[in-house]
Amino acid sequence: QKEVEQNSGPLSVPEGAIASLNCTYSDRGSQSFFWYRQYSGKSPELIMSIYSNGDKEDGRFTAQLNKASQYVSLLIRDSQPSDSATYLCASYSGAGSYQLTFGKGTKLSVIP
Amino acid sequence: DAGVIQSPRHEVTEMGQEVTLRCKPISGHNSLFWYRQTMMRGLELLIYFNNNVPIDDSGMPEDRFSAKMPNASFSTLKIQPSEPRDSAVYFCASSFGAGNSYNEQFFGPGTRLTVL
């Protein structure tokens, strides 16, 4: 069964620090990866997508992908209390896939 | 631009009643997904439509669940009869295109369903 695994947390970091969120996946055929942010009681919001090995930066967010290790991460620099949320990792499994497989999410708390 | 629109936002009903959830995808998107989220199971895909046609309904838990997409701008998810274990948040998501493993899916605000 294709799985996306995340540490459920909570992950607590002080304001201004770097938050590092990690995700592993079981399907070597996975080609694309997405990070969603979900505030409590709200819907998932897409914040980053990454398709190639290496880093992709967008503002304070950096997504990192290592397909050999089947590992994807999200770094949040200069963490703010407003970043406190659950972060969901998701991937499509293989070419032609339409089904996103989601991890259970990591809850991040940024302490002022 | 308007995002995915869902109604109602909250629904409280009694066991045995029919529940209908509604979704309007982002204009121009031709793929629509219904998900259910619970603490225990996380986000689960229930059904996927492409160009208004149901492609995969293998995630629909039981025959009590049905979904339709009569046109490109409207979809419904119906539960009849509802049971307490159906209590969850139901999300609708849409994307432009599907099946190329790169399509970004955008979620609606969800419907929080409580079945008493």
Tab-separated table of C-alpha atoms in Angstrom, chain A residues 9 14 41 44 63 67 71 73-75 82-84 86 94 97 103 109:
chain	number	residue	atom	x	y	z
A	9	GLY	CA	4.269	16.141	16.403
A	14	PRO	CA	10.532	29.453	19.132
A	41	GLY	CA	-11.025	24.074	11.734
A	44	PRO	CA	-5.941	22.446	3.546
A	63	ALA	CA	10.827	22.434	0.001
A	67	LYS	CA	13.944	10.788	-4.452
A	71	TYR	CA	12.247	11.899	1.539
A	73	SER	CA	10.904	18.161	3.720
A	74	LEU	CA	9.614	21.670	4.297
A	75	LEU	CA	11.708	24.315	5.995
A	82	SER	CA	0.903	32.583	12.430
A	83	ASP	CA	2.733	29.555	11.017
A	84	SER	CA	1.243	27.423	13.796
A	86	THR	CA	-0.854	21.269	10.789
A	94	GLY	CA	3.379	7.414	-10.495
A	97	SER	CA	-2.042	9.184	-11.241
A	103	GLY	CA	0.157	11.977	5.259
A	109	SER	CA	3.506	25.291	17.206
